[in-house]
Amino acid sequence: MESSPQGGRVHSALERLQQRAAVEREPIIKGRLRRMVGLTLEAVGCQAPLGGRCTIELEDGSTAEAEVVGFKDESLFLMPVGEIHGVTQGAHVVPGSKQFQIPVSDALLGRVVDGAGNPIDGKGAIDAYEYRSLNGKRVNPLNRAIIHEPLDVGIRAINSLLTVGKGQRIGLFAGSGVGKSVLLGMMTQLTAADVVVVGLIGERGREVQEFIQKILGEEGMRRAVVVATPADDSPLMRMHGAMLTHTIAEYFRDQGKDVLMLMDSLTRFAMAQREIGLSVGEPPATKGYPPSVFAKLPKLVERAGMGGEKGGSITAFYTVLVEGGDHDEPISDAARGILDGHIVLSRDIAASGRYPAIDIESSVSRVMNDIISPEHQQLAQHFRQIYGRYTQNEDLISVGAYQRGSDPRIDEAIRYYPLMNQYLHQNRGEAADINGSITQLVQVFQNQQDGS
């Protein structure tokens, strides 16, 4: 009996299933460890895909998990996922056939997980009904919606003078001790976004606990998910923590929700990749950073932004460490080129007691003019001009070298500056929505005119 074309297709599908089942019944070929150099394990005698997981049989009978991070000739280069003790030369390596996937669901809200998606908050297991790859799925740039609507982040200076759009990606450039974590915590509590996803990558363990309890707080955790991979985690886990932060944000974006994603920090993600790249023999290219770092940064950042047909958005804030005030070091320079704007936190402003210590002159939002009204644009530009005029002449003014009446524009800046400085200051827990921020901005100029 002749089979129909449809029957032929069914027969072909059955054959493929039978072949796959036969492959799965084949005995797994175990490899062995040849050597361990630094954090890298070299295995021979087995095969596994890049990003696949392998199990290493340890001396005491237990096992450890490692991920394939490279290969050369007949050797696989593995990086331990967690702590590994008792590994010996010649230990058996059992290869896996699939890349690692993370369970995601709405039950993640209010929870704290590690880089592998395991809960670390002591609240029990997380029910999940969907599994996603850490690498995410690339969105066709032509399918992304255009950024057209502002997102209220609850910070007066940002809402009015550095307005952020839904789907925008912003760099938060700051050193240590200038209020970076407090600013992130305020945004998690005050933002109008539907969901907040926080990635604490490479932070000190003490800071993770403090951020969750003191800065984020119980109210902030209700609609938030925290991914924590502290500094003592392996570089692979720190990288996975950053990737998992994006995977969770993508899950909620695909539901049509507006997500505010805060990742602290992009620099430590780059440092983790540098450790991995150098361990597998990649040559350092720019100040100790191998080329793979600069290839992975845009891949990670491009996962944020507007969604496709399902709608939703991921508005991302990435902190970039600029210790010593070096804004031209490789990671800072690369970040500015791939982000949609940057906000600079100044140590001098923080030392003066004004928080958040945002340097208005050095900060910019590249989509602001496309999402605000002409009146708002004119008002913000006028504020920046007067504020900048004062800071440029601040040394002359502070030492008394400037004589009133010499320049009407500087006289104007001197009159407005106290009100401007007061406007930019915002206490922790003080809410400032977009409309209220603009109204107060108008009042800065009206109050001075009424008092003059």
Short mmCIF file of N, CA and C in Angstrom, two decimals, residues 39-177:
data_model
loop_
_atom_site.label_atom_id
_atom_site.label_comp_id
_atom_site.label_asym_id
_atom_site.label_seq_id
_atom_site.Cartn_x
_atom_site.Cartn_y
_atom_site.Cartn_z
N LEU A 39 41.33 28.14 38.09
CA LEU A 39 39.94 27.73 38.24
C LEU A 39 39.47 26.83 37.11
N THR A 40 40.35 26.53 36.16
CA THR A 40 39.95 25.81 34.96
C THR A 40 40.32 24.34 35.06
N LEU A 41 39.36 23.48 34.73
CA LEU A 41 39.59 22.05 34.67
C LEU A 41 39.67 21.62 33.21
N GLU A 42 40.63 20.79 32.89
CA GLU A 42 40.77 20.27 31.53
C GLU A 42 40.41 18.79 31.52
N ALA A 43 39.40 18.44 30.72
CA ALA A 43 38.94 17.05 30.64
C ALA A 43 39.19 16.50 29.24
N VAL A 44 39.48 15.21 29.15
CA VAL A 44 39.69 14.55 27.86
C VAL A 44 38.85 13.27 27.83
N GLY A 45 38.56 12.81 26.62
CA GLY A 45 37.85 11.55 26.47
C GLY A 45 36.35 11.67 26.49
N CYS A 46 35.80 12.87 26.45
CA CYS A 46 34.35 13.04 26.42
C CYS A 46 34.01 14.29 25.62
N GLN A 47 32.76 14.39 25.25
CA GLN A 47 32.28 15.52 24.48
C GLN A 47 31.04 16.13 25.14
N ALA A 48 30.94 17.45 25.07
CA ALA A 48 29.78 18.17 25.61
C ALA A 48 29.72 19.52 24.91
N PRO A 49 28.51 20.07 24.73
CA PRO A 49 28.39 21.35 24.03
C PRO A 49 28.85 22.52 24.90
N LEU A 50 29.22 23.61 24.26
CA LEU A 50 29.58 24.82 24.97
C LEU A 50 28.38 25.30 25.80
N GLY A 51 28.59 25.53 27.07
CA GLY A 51 27.50 25.90 27.97
C GLY A 51 26.84 24.71 28.62
N GLY A 52 27.21 23.49 28.21
CA GLY A 52 26.65 22.28 28.81
C GLY A 52 27.25 22.01 30.19
N ARG A 53 26.55 21.22 30.96
CA ARG A 53 27.00 20.89 32.31
C ARG A 53 27.60 19.48 32.35
N CYS A 54 28.68 19.33 33.11
CA CYS A 54 29.30 18.03 33.33
C CYS A 54 29.36 17.77 34.84
N THR A 55 29.34 16.48 35.19
CA THR A 55 29.44 16.08 36.59
C THR A 55 30.81 15.45 36.83
N ILE A 56 31.48 15.91 37.86
CA ILE A 56 32.81 15.41 38.21
C ILE A 56 32.69 14.56 39.46
N GLU A 57 33.21 13.33 39.39
CA GLU A 57 33.17 12.41 40.52
C GLU A 57 34.38 12.68 41.40
N LEU A 58 34.12 13.07 42.66
CA LEU A 58 35.20 13.46 43.57
C LEU A 58 35.72 12.26 44.35
N GLU A 59 36.80 12.50 45.07
CA GLU A 59 37.50 11.42 45.75
C GLU A 59 36.67 10.78 46.85
N ASP A 60 35.82 11.58 47.53
CA ASP A 60 35.04 11.05 48.64
C ASP A 60 33.72 10.43 48.20
N GLY A 61 33.52 10.28 46.90
CA GLY A 61 32.29 9.69 46.40
C GLY A 61 31.21 10.68 46.04
N SER A 62 31.37 11.94 46.42
CA SER A 62 30.41 12.97 46.05
C SER A 62 30.69 13.47 44.63
N THR A 63 29.87 14.39 44.17
CA THR A 63 30.05 14.92 42.82
C THR A 63 30.03 16.45 42.86
N ALA A 64 30.59 17.05 41.83
CA ALA A 64 30.57 18.50 41.66
C ALA A 64 30.18 18.80 40.23
N GLU A 65 29.57 19.96 40.04
CA GLU A 65 29.09 20.34 38.72
C GLU A 65 30.02 21.39 38.12
N ALA A 66 30.25 21.26 36.81
CA ALA A 66 31.08 22.22 36.09
C ALA A 66 30.45 22.49 34.74
N GLU A 67 30.76 23.64 34.18
CA GLU A 67 30.19 24.04 32.89
C GLU A 67 31.30 24.14 31.85
N VAL A 68 30.97 23.76 30.63
CA VAL A 68 31.92 23.83 29.53
C VAL A 68 32.06 25.28 29.09
N VAL A 69 33.28 25.83 29.20
CA VAL A 69 33.51 27.22 28.83
C VAL A 69 34.44 27.34 27.62
N GLY A 70 34.93 26.22 27.12
CA GLY A 70 35.78 26.26 25.93
C GLY A 70 36.30 24.86 25.60
N PHE A 71 36.94 24.74 24.47
CA PHE A 71 37.53 23.46 24.08
C PHE A 71 38.67 23.72 23.10
N LYS A 72 39.59 22.78 23.05
CA LYS A 72 40.72 22.86 22.14
C LYS A 72 41.20 21.46 21.85
N ASP A 73 41.28 21.13 20.54
CA ASP A 73 41.67 19.79 20.12
C ASP A 73 40.75 18.77 20.79
N GLU A 74 41.30 17.89 21.59
CA GLU A 74 40.49 16.84 22.23
C GLU A 74 40.12 17.20 23.68
N SER A 75 40.43 18.41 24.09
CA SER A 75 40.23 18.78 25.50
C SER A 75 39.01 19.68 25.66
N LEU A 76 38.30 19.46 26.77
CA LEU A 76 37.22 20.36 27.19
C LEU A 76 37.71 21.18 28.37
N PHE A 77 37.42 22.49 28.34
CA PHE A 77 37.75 23.35 29.47
C PHE A 77 36.49 23.58 30.29
N LEU A 78 36.55 23.24 31.57
CA LEU A 78 35.40 23.32 32.46
C LEU A 78 35.67 24.34 33.56
N MET A 79 34.60 24.96 34.01
CA MET A 79 34.68 25.90 35.13
C MET A 79 33.70 25.43 36.20
N PRO A 80 34.17 25.22 37.43
CA PRO A 80 33.26 24.75 38.48
C PRO A 80 32.12 25.74 38.72
N VAL A 81 30.92 25.23 38.93
CA VAL A 81 29.76 26.07 39.21
C VAL A 81 29.83 26.61 40.63
N GLY A 82 30.25 25.79 41.57
CA GLY A 82 30.35 26.21 42.97
C GLY A 82 31.70 25.84 43.54
N GLU A 83 31.74 25.67 44.85
CA GLU A 83 32.97 25.25 45.50
C GLU A 83 33.30 23.82 45.11
N ILE A 84 34.58 23.54 44.93
CA ILE A 84 34.98 22.19 44.55
C ILE A 84 36.21 21.80 45.39
N HIS A 85 36.07 20.70 46.14
CA HIS A 85 37.16 20.21 46.98
C HIS A 85 37.29 18.70 46.75
N GLY A 86 38.49 18.20 46.88
CA GLY A 86 38.71 16.77 46.76
C GLY A 86 38.81 16.27 45.33
N VAL A 87 39.02 17.16 44.37
CA VAL A 87 39.16 16.73 42.98
C VAL A 87 40.58 16.20 42.78
N THR A 88 40.68 15.12 42.04
CA THR A 88 41.98 14.50 41.81
C THR A 88 42.22 14.35 40.31
N GLN A 89 43.48 14.25 39.95
CA GLN A 89 43.83 14.02 38.55
C GLN A 89 43.31 12.65 38.12
N GLY A 90 42.69 12.60 36.96
CA GLY A 90 42.13 11.35 36.46
C GLY A 90 40.71 11.09 36.92
N ALA A 91 40.11 12.02 37.67
CA ALA A 91 38.73 11.84 38.13
C ALA A 91 37.80 11.73 36.95
N HIS A 92 36.74 10.92 37.10
CA HIS A 92 35.78 10.72 36.02
C HIS A 92 34.93 11.97 35.80
N VAL A 93 34.67 12.25 34.53
CA VAL A 93 33.83 13.37 34.13
C VAL A 93 32.67 12.83 33.31
N VAL A 94 31.45 13.06 33.78
CA VAL A 94 30.25 12.58 33.08
C VAL A 94 29.65 13.76 32.32
N PRO A 95 29.67 13.73 31.00
CA PRO A 95 29.16 14.88 30.24
C PRO A 95 27.64 14.92 30.21
N GLY A 96 27.10 16.13 30.18
CA GLY A 96 25.67 16.32 29.98
C GLY A 96 25.40 16.71 28.54
N SER A 97 24.17 16.57 28.10
CA SER A 97 23.84 16.81 26.70
C SER A 97 23.08 18.11 26.49
N LYS A 98 22.68 18.78 27.58
CA LYS A 98 21.84 19.97 27.42
C LYS A 98 22.46 21.16 28.14
N GLN A 99 22.13 22.35 27.67
CA GLN A 99 22.54 23.56 28.35
C GLN A 99 21.64 23.78 29.57
N PHE A 100 22.20 24.44 30.55
CA PHE A 100 21.49 24.67 31.80
C PHE A 100 20.33 25.63 31.59
N GLN A 101 19.17 25.30 32.15
CA GLN A 101 18.00 26.15 32.05
C GLN A 101 17.47 26.47 33.45
N ILE A 102 16.79 27.63 33.54
CA ILE A 102 16.35 28.16 34.83
C ILE A 102 14.82 28.13 34.90
N PRO A 103 14.26 27.63 36.02
CA PRO A 103 12.80 27.68 36.19
C PRO A 103 12.34 29.09 36.53
N VAL A 104 11.28 29.56 35.88
CA VAL A 104 10.73 30.89 36.13
C VAL A 104 9.22 30.80 36.30
N SER A 105 8.67 31.71 37.10
CA SER A 105 7.22 31.79 37.29
C SER A 105 6.92 33.05 38.09
N ASP A 106 5.64 33.35 38.24
CA ASP A 106 5.22 34.51 39.05
C ASP A 106 5.57 34.33 40.53
N ALA A 107 5.82 33.08 40.94
CA ALA A 107 6.16 32.81 42.34
C ALA A 107 7.52 33.37 42.72
N LEU A 108 8.28 33.88 41.75
CA LEU A 108 9.58 34.49 42.05
C LEU A 108 9.43 35.82 42.78
N LEU A 109 8.28 36.47 42.64
CA LEU A 109 8.07 37.77 43.27
C LEU A 109 8.21 37.66 44.78
N GLY A 110 8.99 38.57 45.35
CA GLY A 110 9.22 38.56 46.78
C GLY A 110 10.30 37.61 47.25
N ARG A 111 11.02 36.99 46.30
CA ARG A 111 12.01 35.98 46.67
C ARG A 111 13.43 36.44 46.34
N VAL A 112 14.40 35.77 46.97
CA VAL A 112 15.82 36.00 46.72
C VAL A 112 16.43 34.69 46.26
N VAL A 113 17.09 34.72 45.09
CA VAL A 113 17.66 33.50 44.52
C VAL A 113 19.13 33.72 44.22
N ASP A 114 19.87 32.60 44.03
CA ASP A 114 21.27 32.70 43.64
C ASP A 114 21.39 32.64 42.12
N GLY A 115 22.60 32.53 41.62
CA GLY A 115 22.83 32.55 40.19
C GLY A 115 22.27 31.36 39.45
N ALA A 116 21.93 30.28 40.18
CA ALA A 116 21.34 29.10 39.56
C ALA A 116 19.83 29.07 39.71
N GLY A 117 19.25 30.12 40.28
CA GLY A 117 17.81 30.17 40.46
C GLY A 117 17.32 29.48 41.72
N ASN A 118 18.24 29.05 42.59
CA ASN A 118 17.85 28.37 43.83
C ASN A 118 17.53 29.41 44.91
N PRO A 119 16.44 29.24 45.65
CA PRO A 119 16.09 30.21 46.70
C PRO A 119 17.11 30.17 47.83
N ILE A 120 17.49 31.36 48.33
CA ILE A 120 18.45 31.44 49.43
C ILE A 120 17.88 32.24 50.59
N ASP A 121 16.56 32.48 50.55
CA ASP A 121 15.93 33.29 51.60
C ASP A 121 15.26 32.46 52.68
N GLY A 122 15.36 31.13 52.58
CA GLY A 122 14.79 30.26 53.61
C GLY A 122 13.28 30.16 53.59
N LYS A 123 12.65 30.54 52.46
CA LYS A 123 11.19 30.51 52.38
C LYS A 123 10.67 29.30 51.60
N GLY A 124 11.51 28.31 51.41
CA GLY A 124 11.07 27.11 50.73
C GLY A 124 11.27 27.17 49.22
N ALA A 125 10.84 26.08 48.58
CA ALA A 125 11.02 25.96 47.13
C ALA A 125 10.10 26.94 46.38
N ILE A 126 10.47 27.22 45.14
CA ILE A 126 9.70 28.12 44.27
C ILE A 126 9.01 27.28 43.20
N ASP A 127 7.69 27.37 43.15
CA ASP A 127 6.94 26.64 42.12
C ASP A 127 7.21 27.27 40.76
N ALA A 128 7.58 26.45 39.79
CA ALA A 128 7.87 26.96 38.45
C ALA A 128 7.20 26.08 37.42
N TYR A 129 6.74 26.70 36.34
CA TYR A 129 6.07 25.96 35.29
C TYR A 129 6.68 26.26 33.92
N GLU A 130 7.79 26.97 33.91
CA GLU A 130 8.44 27.29 32.64
C GLU A 130 9.95 27.33 32.87
N TYR A 131 10.68 26.85 31.88
CA TYR A 131 12.14 26.85 31.96
C TYR A 131 12.70 27.67 30.81
N ARG A 132 13.70 28.48 31.12
CA ARG A 132 14.29 29.35 30.12
C ARG A 132 15.81 29.28 30.17
N SER A 133 16.41 29.55 29.02
CA SER A 133 17.87 29.55 28.93
C SER A 133 18.43 30.83 29.55
N LEU A 134 19.61 30.72 30.12
CA LEU A 134 20.27 31.89 30.67
C LEU A 134 20.67 32.87 29.57
N ASN A 135 20.85 32.37 28.36
CA ASN A 135 21.30 33.23 27.27
C ASN A 135 20.17 34.06 26.66
N GLY A 136 18.91 33.73 27.00
CA GLY A 136 17.79 34.49 26.48
C GLY A 136 17.57 34.25 24.99
N LYS A 137 16.60 34.96 24.46
CA LYS A 137 16.27 34.86 23.04
C LYS A 137 16.40 36.24 22.41
N ARG A 138 17.14 36.30 21.31
CA ARG A 138 17.39 37.59 20.66
C ARG A 138 16.10 38.13 20.06
N VAL A 139 15.84 39.43 20.29
CA VAL A 139 14.68 40.10 19.73
C VAL A 139 15.09 40.84 18.47
N ASN A 140 14.37 40.62 17.39
CA ASN A 140 14.63 41.33 16.15
C ASN A 140 14.50 42.84 16.41
N PRO A 141 15.54 43.62 16.11
CA PRO A 141 15.45 45.06 16.41
C PRO A 141 14.29 45.75 15.69
N LEU A 142 13.86 45.21 14.54
CA LEU A 142 12.74 45.82 13.83
C LEU A 142 11.40 45.48 14.46
N ASN A 143 11.40 44.49 15.35
CA ASN A 143 10.16 44.12 16.04
C ASN A 143 10.00 44.85 17.37
N ARG A 144 11.04 45.54 17.80
CA ARG A 144 10.96 46.27 19.07
C ARG A 144 10.12 47.53 18.88
N ALA A 145 9.30 47.82 19.87
CA ALA A 145 8.54 49.06 19.84
C ALA A 145 9.47 50.24 20.12
N ILE A 146 9.11 51.40 19.64
CA ILE A 146 9.90 52.61 19.87
C ILE A 146 9.60 53.16 21.27
N ILE A 147 10.62 53.64 21.94
CA ILE A 147 10.44 54.23 23.27
C ILE A 147 9.67 55.53 23.10
N HIS A 148 8.49 55.60 23.71
CA HIS A 148 7.64 56.77 23.51
C HIS A 148 6.99 57.27 24.79
N GLU A 149 7.22 56.58 25.89
CA GLU A 149 6.52 56.91 27.14
C GLU A 149 7.50 56.94 28.30
N PRO A 150 7.46 57.97 29.14
CA PRO A 150 8.38 58.02 30.29
C PRO A 150 7.99 57.02 31.37
N LEU A 151 8.99 56.62 32.15
CA LEU A 151 8.77 55.75 33.31
C LEU A 151 9.07 56.55 34.56
N ASP A 152 8.13 56.55 35.47
CA ASP A 152 8.31 57.24 36.75
C ASP A 152 9.18 56.38 37.65
N VAL A 153 10.38 56.87 37.98
CA VAL A 153 11.29 56.13 38.86
C VAL A 153 11.27 56.66 40.29
N GLY A 154 10.45 57.70 40.54
CA GLY A 154 10.30 58.20 41.90
C GLY A 154 11.39 59.13 42.38
N ILE A 155 12.37 59.46 41.52
CA ILE A 155 13.47 60.36 41.88
C ILE A 155 13.26 61.68 41.16
N ARG A 156 13.15 62.77 41.92
CA ARG A 156 12.80 64.08 41.37
C ARG A 156 13.77 64.54 40.28
N ALA A 157 15.07 64.45 40.56
CA ALA A 157 16.06 64.94 39.61
C ALA A 157 16.04 64.14 38.32
N ILE A 158 15.78 62.84 38.41
CA ILE A 158 15.74 62.01 37.19
C ILE A 158 14.45 62.23 36.44
N ASN A 159 13.33 62.26 37.14
CA ASN A 159 12.04 62.43 36.47
C ASN A 159 11.95 63.73 35.68
N SER A 160 12.55 64.81 36.19
CA SER A 160 12.38 66.11 35.56
C SER A 160 13.53 66.51 34.65
N LEU A 161 14.77 66.20 35.04
CA LEU A 161 15.93 66.68 34.30
C LEU A 161 16.63 65.59 33.49
N LEU A 162 16.38 64.32 33.81
CA LEU A 162 16.99 63.20 33.10
C LEU A 162 15.93 62.14 32.84
N THR A 163 14.81 62.56 32.29
CA THR A 163 13.64 61.70 32.16
C THR A 163 13.99 60.39 31.44
N VAL A 164 13.57 59.29 32.05
CA VAL A 164 13.86 57.95 31.53
C VAL A 164 12.61 57.39 30.86
N GLY A 165 12.78 56.79 29.69
CA GLY A 165 11.66 56.19 28.97
C GLY A 165 11.54 54.71 29.25
N LYS A 166 10.34 54.18 29.12
CA LYS A 166 10.13 52.74 29.28
C LYS A 166 10.88 52.00 28.18
N GLY A 167 11.78 51.12 28.60
CA GLY A 167 12.60 50.39 27.65
C GLY A 167 13.99 50.99 27.46
N GLN A 168 14.31 52.05 28.19
CA GLN A 168 15.62 52.68 28.07
C GLN A 168 16.64 51.94 28.94
N ARG A 169 17.91 52.05 28.56
CA ARG A 169 18.99 51.42 29.31
C ARG A 169 19.97 52.52 29.74
N ILE A 170 20.13 52.67 31.04
CA ILE A 170 20.89 53.77 31.62
C ILE A 170 22.06 53.22 32.42
N GLY A 171 23.21 53.88 32.31
CA GLY A 171 24.35 53.55 33.15
C GLY A 171 24.41 54.48 34.35
N LEU A 172 24.65 53.91 35.52
CA LEU A 172 24.78 54.69 36.75
C LEU A 172 26.25 54.64 37.15
N PHE A 173 26.98 55.69 36.82
CA PHE A 173 28.42 55.72 37.02
C PHE A 173 28.73 56.30 38.40
N ALA A 174 29.41 55.49 39.22
CA ALA A 174 29.63 55.93 40.60
C ALA A 174 30.79 55.17 41.21
N GLY A 175 31.47 55.82 42.16
CA GLY A 175 32.45 55.15 42.99
C GLY A 175 31.78 54.60 44.24
N SER A 176 32.58 54.23 45.21
CA SER A 176 32.03 53.70 46.46
C SER A 176 31.71 54.84 47.42
N GLY A 177 30.65 54.67 48.21
CA GLY A 177 30.32 55.62 49.25
C GLY A 177 29.67 56.90 48.78
#
